[in-house]
PDB file of C-alpha atoms and ligand atoms in Angstrom:
ATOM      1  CA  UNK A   1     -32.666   3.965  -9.328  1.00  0.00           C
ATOM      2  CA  UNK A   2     -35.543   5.128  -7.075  1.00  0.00           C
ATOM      3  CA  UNK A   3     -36.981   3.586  -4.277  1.00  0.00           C
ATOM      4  CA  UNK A   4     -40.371   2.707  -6.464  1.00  0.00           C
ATOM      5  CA  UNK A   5     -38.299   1.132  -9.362  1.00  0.00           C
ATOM      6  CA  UNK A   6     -36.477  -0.940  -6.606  1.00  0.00           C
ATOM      7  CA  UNK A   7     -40.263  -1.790  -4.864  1.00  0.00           C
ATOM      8  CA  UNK A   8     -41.345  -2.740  -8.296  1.00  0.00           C
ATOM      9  CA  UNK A   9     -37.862  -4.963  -8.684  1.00  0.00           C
ATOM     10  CA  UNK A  10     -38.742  -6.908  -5.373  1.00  0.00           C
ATOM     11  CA  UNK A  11     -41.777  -7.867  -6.413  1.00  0.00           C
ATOM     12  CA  UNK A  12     -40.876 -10.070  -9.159  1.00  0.00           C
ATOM     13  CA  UNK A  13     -38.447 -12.600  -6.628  1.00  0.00           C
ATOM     14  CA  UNK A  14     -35.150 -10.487  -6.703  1.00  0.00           C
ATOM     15  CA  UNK A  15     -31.556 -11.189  -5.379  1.00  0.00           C
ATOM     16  CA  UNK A  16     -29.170  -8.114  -5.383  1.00  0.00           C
ATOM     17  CA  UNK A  17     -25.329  -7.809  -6.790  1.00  0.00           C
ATOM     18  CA  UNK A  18     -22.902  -6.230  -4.418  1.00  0.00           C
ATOM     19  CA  UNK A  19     -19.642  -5.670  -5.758  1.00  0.00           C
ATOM     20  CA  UNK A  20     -16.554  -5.972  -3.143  1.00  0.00           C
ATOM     21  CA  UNK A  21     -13.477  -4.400  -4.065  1.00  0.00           C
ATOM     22  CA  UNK A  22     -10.663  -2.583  -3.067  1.00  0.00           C
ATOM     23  CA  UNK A  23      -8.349   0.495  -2.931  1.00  0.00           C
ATOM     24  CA  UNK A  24      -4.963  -0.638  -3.088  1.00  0.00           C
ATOM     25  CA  UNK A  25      -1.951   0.077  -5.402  1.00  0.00           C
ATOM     26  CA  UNK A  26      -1.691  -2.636  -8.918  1.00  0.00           C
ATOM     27  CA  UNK A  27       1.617  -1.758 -10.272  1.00  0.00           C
ATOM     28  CA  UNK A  28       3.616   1.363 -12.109  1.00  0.00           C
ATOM     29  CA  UNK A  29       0.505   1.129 -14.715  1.00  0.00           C
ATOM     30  CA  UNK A  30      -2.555   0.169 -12.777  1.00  0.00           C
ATOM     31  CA  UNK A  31      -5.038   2.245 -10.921  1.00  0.00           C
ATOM     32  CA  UNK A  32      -5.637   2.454  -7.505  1.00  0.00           C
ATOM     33  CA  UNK A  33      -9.578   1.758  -8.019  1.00  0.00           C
ATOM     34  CA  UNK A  34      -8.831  -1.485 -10.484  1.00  0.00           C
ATOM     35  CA  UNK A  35     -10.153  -4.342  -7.818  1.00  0.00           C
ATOM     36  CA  UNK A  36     -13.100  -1.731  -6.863  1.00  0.00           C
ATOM     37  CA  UNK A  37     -13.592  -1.018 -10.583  1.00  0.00           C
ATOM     38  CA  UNK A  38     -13.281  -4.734 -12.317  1.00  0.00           C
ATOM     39  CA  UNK A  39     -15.792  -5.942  -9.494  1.00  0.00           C
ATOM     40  CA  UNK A  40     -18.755  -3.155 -10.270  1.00  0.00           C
ATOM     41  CA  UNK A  41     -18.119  -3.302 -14.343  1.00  0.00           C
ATOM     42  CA  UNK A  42     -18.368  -7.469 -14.359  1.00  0.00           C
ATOM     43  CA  UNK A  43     -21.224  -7.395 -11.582  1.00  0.00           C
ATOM     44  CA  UNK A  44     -23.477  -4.349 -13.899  1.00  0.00           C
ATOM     45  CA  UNK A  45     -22.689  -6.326 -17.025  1.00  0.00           C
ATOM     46  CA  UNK A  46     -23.942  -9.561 -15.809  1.00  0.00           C
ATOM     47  CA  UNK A  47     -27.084  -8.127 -14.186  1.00  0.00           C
ATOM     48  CA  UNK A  48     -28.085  -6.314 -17.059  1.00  0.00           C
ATOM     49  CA  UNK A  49     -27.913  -9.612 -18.808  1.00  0.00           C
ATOM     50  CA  UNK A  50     -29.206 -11.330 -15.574  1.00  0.00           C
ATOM     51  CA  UNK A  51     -32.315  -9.063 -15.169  1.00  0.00           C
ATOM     52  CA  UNK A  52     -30.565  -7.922 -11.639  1.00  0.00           C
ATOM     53  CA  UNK A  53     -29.882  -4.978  -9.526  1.00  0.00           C
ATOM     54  CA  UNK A  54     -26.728  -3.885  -8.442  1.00  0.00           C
ATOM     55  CA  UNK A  55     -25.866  -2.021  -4.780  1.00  0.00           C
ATOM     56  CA  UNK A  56     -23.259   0.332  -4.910  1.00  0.00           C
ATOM     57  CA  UNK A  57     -19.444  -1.255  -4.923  1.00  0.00           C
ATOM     58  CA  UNK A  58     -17.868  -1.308  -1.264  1.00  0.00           C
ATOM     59  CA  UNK A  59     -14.539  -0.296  -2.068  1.00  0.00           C
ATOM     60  CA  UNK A  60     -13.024  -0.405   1.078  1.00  0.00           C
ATOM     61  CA  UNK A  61     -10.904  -3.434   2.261  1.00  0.00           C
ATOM     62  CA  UNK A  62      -7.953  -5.388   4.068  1.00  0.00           C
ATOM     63  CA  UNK A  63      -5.173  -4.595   2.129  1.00  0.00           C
ATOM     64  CA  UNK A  64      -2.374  -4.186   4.646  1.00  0.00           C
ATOM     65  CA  UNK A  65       1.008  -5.396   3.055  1.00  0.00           C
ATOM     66  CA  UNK A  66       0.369  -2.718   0.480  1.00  0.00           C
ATOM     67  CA  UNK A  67      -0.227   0.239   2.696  1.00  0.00           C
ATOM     68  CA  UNK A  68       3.773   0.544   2.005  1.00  0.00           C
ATOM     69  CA  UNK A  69       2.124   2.410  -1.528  1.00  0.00           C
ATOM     70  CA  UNK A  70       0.696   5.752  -1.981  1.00  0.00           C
ATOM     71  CA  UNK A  71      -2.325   5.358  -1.795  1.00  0.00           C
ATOM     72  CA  UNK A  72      -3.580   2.110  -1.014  1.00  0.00           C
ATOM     73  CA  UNK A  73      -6.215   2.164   2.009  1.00  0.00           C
ATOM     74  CA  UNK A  74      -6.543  -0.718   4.059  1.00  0.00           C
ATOM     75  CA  UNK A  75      -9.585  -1.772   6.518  1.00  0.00           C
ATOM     76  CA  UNK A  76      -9.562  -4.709   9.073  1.00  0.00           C
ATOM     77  CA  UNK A  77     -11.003  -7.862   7.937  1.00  0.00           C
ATOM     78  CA  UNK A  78     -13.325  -7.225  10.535  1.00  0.00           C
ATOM     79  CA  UNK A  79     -14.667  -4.638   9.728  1.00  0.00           C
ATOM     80  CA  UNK A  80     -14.964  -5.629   6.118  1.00  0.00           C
ATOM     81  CA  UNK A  81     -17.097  -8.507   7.571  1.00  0.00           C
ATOM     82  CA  UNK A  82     -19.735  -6.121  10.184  1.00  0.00           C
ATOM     83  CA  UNK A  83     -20.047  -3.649   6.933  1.00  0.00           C
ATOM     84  CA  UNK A  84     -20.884  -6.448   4.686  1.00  0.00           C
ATOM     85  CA  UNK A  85     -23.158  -8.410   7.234  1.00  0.00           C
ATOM     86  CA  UNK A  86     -24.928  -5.072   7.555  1.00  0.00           C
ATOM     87  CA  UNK A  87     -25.879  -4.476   4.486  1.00  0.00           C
ATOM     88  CA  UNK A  88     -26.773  -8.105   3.444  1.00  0.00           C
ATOM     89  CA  UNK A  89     -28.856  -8.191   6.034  1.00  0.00           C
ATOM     90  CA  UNK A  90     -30.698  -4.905   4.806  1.00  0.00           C
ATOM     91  CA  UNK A  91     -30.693  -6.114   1.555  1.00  0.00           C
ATOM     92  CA  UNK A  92     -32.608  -9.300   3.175  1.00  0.00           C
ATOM     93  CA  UNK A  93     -35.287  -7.573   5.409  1.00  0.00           C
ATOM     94  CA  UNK A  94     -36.339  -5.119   2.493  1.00  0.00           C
ATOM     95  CA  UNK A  95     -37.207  -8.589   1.029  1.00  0.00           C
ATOM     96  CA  UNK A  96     -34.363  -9.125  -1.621  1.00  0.00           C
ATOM     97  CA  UNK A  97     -34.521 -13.544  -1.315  1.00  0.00           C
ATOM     98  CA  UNK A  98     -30.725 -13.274  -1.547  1.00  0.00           C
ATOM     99  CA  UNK A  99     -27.010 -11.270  -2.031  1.00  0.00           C
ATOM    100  CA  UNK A 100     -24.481 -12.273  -5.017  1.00  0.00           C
ATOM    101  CA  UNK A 101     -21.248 -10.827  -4.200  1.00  0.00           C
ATOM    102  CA  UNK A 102     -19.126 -10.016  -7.282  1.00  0.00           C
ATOM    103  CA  UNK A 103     -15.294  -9.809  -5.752  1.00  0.00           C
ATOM    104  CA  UNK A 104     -12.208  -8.019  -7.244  1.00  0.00           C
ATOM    105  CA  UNK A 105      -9.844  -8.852  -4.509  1.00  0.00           C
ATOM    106  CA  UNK A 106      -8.474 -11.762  -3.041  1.00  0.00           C
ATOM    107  CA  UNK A 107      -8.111 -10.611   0.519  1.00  0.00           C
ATOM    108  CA  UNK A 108     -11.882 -10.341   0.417  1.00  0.00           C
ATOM    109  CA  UNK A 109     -12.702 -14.083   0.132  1.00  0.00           C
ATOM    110  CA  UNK A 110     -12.023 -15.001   3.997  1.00  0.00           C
ATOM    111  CA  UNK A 111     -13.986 -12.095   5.317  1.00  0.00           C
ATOM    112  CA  UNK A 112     -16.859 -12.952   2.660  1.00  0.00           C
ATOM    113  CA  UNK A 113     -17.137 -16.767   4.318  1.00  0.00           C
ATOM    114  CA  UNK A 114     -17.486 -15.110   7.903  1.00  0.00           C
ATOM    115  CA  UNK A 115     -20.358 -12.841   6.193  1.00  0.00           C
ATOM    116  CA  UNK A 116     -21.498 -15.768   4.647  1.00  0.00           C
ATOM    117  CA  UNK A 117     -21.599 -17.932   7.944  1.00  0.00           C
ATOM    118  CA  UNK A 118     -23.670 -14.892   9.838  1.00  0.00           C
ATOM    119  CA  UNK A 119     -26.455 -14.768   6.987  1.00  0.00           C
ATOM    120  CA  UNK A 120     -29.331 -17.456   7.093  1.00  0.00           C
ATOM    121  CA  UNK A 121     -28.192 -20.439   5.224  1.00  0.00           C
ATOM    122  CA  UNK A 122     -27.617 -20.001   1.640  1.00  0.00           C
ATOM    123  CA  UNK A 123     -28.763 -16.255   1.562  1.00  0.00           C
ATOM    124  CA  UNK A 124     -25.233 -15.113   0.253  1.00  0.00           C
ATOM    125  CA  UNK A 125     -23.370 -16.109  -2.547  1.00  0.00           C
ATOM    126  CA  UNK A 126     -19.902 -15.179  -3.692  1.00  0.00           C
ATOM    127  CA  UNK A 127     -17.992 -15.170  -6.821  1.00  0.00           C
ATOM    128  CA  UNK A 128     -14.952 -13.617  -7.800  1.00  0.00           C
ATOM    129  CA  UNK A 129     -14.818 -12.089 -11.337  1.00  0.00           C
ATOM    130  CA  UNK A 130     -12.003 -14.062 -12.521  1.00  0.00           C
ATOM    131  CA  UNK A 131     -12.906 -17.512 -11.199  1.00  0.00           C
ATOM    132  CA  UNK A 132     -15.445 -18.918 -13.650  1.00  0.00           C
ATOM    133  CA  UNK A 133     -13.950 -21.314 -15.798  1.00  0.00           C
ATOM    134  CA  UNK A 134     -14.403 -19.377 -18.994  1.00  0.00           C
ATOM    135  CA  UNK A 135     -12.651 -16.547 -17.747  1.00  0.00           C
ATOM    136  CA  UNK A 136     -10.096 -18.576 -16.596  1.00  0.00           C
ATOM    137  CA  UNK A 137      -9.288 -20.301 -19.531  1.00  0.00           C
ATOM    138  CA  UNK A 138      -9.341 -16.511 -21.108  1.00  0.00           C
ATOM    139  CA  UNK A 139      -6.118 -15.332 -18.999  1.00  0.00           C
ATOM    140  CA  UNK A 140      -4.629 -18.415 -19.272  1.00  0.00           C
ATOM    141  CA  UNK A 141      -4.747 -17.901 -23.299  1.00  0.00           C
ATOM    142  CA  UNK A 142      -4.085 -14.099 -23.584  1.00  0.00           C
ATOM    143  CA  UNK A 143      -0.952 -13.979 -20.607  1.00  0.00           C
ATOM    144  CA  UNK A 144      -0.364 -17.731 -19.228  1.00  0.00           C
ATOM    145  CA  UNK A 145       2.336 -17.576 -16.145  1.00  0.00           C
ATOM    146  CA  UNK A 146       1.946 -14.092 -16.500  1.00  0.00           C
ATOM    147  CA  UNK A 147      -0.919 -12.891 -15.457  1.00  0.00           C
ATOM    148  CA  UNK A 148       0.664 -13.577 -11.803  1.00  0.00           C
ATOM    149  CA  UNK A 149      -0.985 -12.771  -8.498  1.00  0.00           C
ATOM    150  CA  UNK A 150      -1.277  -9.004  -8.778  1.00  0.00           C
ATOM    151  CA  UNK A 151      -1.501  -6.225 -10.637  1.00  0.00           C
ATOM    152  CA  UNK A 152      -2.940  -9.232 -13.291  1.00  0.00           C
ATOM    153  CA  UNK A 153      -2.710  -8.142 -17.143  1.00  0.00           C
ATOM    154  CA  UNK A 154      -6.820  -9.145 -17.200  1.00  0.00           C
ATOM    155  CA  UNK A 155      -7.566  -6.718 -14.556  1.00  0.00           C
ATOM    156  CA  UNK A 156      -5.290  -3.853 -15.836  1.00  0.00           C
ATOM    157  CA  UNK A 157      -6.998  -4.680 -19.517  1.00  0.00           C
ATOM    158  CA  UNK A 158     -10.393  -4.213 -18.135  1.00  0.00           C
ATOM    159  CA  UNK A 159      -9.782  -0.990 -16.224  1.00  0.00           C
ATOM    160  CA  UNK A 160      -8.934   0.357 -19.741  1.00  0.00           C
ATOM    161  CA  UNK A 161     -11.384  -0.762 -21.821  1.00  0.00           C
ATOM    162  CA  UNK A 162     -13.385   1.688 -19.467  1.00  0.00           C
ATOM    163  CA  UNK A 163     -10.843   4.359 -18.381  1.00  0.00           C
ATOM    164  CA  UNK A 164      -7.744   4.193 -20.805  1.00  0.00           C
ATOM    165  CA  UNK A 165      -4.572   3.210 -20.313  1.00  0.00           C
ATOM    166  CA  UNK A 166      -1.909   4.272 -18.403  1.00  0.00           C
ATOM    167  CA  UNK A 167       2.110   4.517 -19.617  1.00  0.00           C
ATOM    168  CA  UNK A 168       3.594   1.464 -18.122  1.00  0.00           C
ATOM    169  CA  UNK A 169       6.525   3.485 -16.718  1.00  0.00           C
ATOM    170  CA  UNK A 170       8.870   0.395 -14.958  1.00  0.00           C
ATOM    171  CA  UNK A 171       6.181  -1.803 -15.313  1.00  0.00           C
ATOM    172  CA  UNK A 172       7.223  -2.455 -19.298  1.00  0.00           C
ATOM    173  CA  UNK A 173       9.519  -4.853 -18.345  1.00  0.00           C
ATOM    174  CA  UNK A 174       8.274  -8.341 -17.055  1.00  0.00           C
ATOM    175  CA  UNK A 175       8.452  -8.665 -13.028  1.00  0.00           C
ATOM    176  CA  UNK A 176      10.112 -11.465 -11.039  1.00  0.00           C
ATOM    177  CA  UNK A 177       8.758 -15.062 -12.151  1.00  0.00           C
ATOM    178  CA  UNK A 178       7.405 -16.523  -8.629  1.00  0.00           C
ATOM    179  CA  UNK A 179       7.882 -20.179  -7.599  1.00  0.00           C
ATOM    180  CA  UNK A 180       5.197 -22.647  -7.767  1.00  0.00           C
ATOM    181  CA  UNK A 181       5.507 -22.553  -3.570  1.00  0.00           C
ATOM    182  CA  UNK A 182       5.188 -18.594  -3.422  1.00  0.00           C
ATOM    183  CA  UNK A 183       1.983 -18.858  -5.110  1.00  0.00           C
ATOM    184  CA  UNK A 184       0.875 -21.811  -2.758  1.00  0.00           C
ATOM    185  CA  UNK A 185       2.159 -19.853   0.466  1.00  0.00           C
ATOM    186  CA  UNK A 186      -0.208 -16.239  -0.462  1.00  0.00           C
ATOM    187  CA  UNK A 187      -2.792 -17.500  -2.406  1.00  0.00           C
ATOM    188  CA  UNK A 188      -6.073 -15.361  -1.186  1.00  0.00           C
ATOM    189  CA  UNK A 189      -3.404 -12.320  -0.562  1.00  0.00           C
ATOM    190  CA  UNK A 190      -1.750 -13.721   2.424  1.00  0.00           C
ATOM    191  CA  UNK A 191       1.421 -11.484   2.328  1.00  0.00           C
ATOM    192  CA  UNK A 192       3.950 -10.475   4.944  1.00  0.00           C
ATOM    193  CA  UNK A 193       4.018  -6.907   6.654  1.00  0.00           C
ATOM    194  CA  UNK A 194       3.992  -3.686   4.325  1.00  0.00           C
ATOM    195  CA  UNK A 195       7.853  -2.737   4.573  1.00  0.00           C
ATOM    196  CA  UNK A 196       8.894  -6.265   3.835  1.00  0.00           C
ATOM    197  CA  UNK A 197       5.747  -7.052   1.064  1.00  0.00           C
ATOM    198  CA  UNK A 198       7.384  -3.384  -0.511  1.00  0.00           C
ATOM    199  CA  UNK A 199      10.885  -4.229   0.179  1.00  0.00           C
ATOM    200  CA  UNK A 200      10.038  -8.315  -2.367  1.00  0.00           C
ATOM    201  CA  UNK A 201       8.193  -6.345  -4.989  1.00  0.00           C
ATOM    202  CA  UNK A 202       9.633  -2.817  -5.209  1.00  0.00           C
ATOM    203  CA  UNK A 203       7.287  -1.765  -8.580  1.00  0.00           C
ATOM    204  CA  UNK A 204       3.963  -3.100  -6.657  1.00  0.00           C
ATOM    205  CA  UNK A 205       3.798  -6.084  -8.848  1.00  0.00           C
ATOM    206  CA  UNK A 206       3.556  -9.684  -7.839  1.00  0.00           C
ATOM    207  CA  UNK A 207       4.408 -11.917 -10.812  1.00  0.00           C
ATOM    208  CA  UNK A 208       1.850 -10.431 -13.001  1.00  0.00           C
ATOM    209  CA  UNK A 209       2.998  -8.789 -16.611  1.00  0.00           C
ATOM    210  CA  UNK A 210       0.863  -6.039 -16.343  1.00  0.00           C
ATOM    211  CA  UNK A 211       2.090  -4.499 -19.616  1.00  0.00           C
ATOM    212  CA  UNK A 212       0.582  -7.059 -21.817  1.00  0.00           C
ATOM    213  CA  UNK A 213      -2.360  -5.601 -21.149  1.00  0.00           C
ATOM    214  CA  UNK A 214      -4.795  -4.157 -24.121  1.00  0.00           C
ATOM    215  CA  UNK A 215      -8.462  -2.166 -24.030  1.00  0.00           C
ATOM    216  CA  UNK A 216      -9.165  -4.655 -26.379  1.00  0.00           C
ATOM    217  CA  UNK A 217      -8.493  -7.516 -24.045  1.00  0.00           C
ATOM    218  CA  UNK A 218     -10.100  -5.811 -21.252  1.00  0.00           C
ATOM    219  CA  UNK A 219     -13.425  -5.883 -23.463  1.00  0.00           C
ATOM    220  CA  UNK A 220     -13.204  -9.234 -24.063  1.00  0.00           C
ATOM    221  CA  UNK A 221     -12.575 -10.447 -20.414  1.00  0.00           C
ATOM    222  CA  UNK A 222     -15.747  -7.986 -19.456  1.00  0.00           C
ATOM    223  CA  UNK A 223     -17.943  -9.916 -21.918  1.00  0.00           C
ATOM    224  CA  UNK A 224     -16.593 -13.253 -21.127  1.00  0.00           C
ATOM    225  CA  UNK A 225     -16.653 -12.811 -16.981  1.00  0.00           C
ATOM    226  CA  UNK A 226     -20.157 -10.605 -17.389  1.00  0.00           C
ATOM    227  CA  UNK A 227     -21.969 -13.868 -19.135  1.00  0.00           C
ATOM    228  CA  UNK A 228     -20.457 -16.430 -16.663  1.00  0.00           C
ATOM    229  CA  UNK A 229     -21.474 -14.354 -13.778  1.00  0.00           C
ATOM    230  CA  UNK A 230     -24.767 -14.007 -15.067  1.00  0.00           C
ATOM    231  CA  UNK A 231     -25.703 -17.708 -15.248  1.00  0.00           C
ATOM    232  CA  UNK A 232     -24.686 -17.740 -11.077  1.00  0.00           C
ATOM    233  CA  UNK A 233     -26.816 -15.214 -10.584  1.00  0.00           C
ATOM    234  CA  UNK A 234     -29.277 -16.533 -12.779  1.00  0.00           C
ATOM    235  CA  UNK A 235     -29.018 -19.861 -11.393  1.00  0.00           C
ATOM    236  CA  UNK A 236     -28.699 -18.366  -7.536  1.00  0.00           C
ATOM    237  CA  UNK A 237     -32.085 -16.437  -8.065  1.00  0.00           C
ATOM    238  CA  UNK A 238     -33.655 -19.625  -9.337  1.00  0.00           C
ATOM    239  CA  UNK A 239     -32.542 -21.484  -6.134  1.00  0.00           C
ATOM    240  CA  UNK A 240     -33.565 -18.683  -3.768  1.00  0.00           C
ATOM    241  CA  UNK A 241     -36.813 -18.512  -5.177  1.00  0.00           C
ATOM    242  CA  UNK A 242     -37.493 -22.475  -5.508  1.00  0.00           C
ATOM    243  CA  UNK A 243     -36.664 -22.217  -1.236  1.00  0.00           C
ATOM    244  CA  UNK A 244     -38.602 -19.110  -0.667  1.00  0.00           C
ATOM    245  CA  UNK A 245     -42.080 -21.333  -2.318  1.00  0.00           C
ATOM    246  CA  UNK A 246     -41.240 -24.128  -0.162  1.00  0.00           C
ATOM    247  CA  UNK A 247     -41.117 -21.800   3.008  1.00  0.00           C
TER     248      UNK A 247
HETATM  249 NI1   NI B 301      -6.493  -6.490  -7.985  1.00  0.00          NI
END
């Protein structure tokens, strides 16, 4: 866009879309860019359908336990949190009324409540792509247990629906199954140093079937997670503009 067509934009009430991602390995058969990639192709599709603007993805992110991969590249959560505060708070003083984060990554969602807590109340809101309850209910139907907690079938599917596919090399077998406590112990990413996070999942996979994946899927879960994120944006704009009238 140009600067005018963004003026023009602001002067209708707007909130902007950031997508947060991430550059870390997914498996034998996912790309590098997938979190970076799923958040930016969900967070375009629902503004489109949301009337919205979207600021370029911030790919960069904590990713530390799998810096142990070729290249994955990992920030500190805090700086994650000063680059995102930054720019929210640009976004704000050119007179956007609020920020809707799309996130790919689940290492993200800690640092996004510290960005949230520096913002004026209720200026930022987060979603990740996966997380509404339609999308949800998606996975759960096209991979159950096995979309897992990384290198996910849904966000392999995606990044092919818009990029191809990838052979799965030693990812066409099904991983480890993980305990019900694993995935209570590292939900939100918390895993253990790289060597050791490397040595538990050799292939780069945590629980997740990445094989099942299909284009076809990946167009569905776009359409699906585009429309759900739309109404929160939808719905977000609507609340940031009933506030901004009451001052
Ligand atoms: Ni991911």
């Amino acid at each position: 866009m140009t600067w005018p067509e963004v003026e023009a934009h602001l002067s209708e009430g707007a909130v902007a879309v950031l997508p947060v991602g991430s550059v870390e390995q997914h498996g034998p058969m996912g790309l590098i860019g997938t979190d970076a990639i799923c958040a930016a192709a969900v967070a375009e599709r629902a503004a489109d359908l949301a009337g919205a603007i979207v600021a370029p993805v911030m790919a960069y992110a904590p990713a530390p336990f799998n810096t142990g991969f070729p290249g994955t590249l990992s920030v500190s959560p805090a700086v994650l949190t000063s680059l995102v505060t930054e720019v929210c708070t640009g976004l704000l003083d050119q007179g956007f009324l609020g920020v809707f984060v799309v996130n790919g990554h689940g290492a993200n969602l800690a640092p996004l409540e510290q960005v949230a807590a520096a913002l004026p109340e209720g200026a930022l809101r987060s979603q990740s792509w996966w997380a509404p309850p339609e999308v949800n209910d998606l996975r759960q139907s096209l991979y159950g247990d096995w979309e897992g907690m990384h290198a996910t079938p849904s966000e392999v599917a995606i990044t092919q629906a818009l990029h191809g596919s990838k052979a799965p090399g030693a990812a066409a077998d099904p991983p480890k199954k993980l305990s019900a406590d694993y995935i209570r112990a590292h939900s939100g990413d918390r895993h253990g140093p790289p060597h050791q996070h490397r040595a538990q999942f050799p292939d780069g996979r945590v629980g997740s079937h990445s094989a099942l994946a299909t284009p076809e899927d990946g167009a569905r879960l776009l359409t699906v997670a585009g429309s759900a994120i739309a109404d929160e944006i939808k719905a977000f704009r609507a609340e940031r503009r009933r506030d901004a009238r009451r001052g």
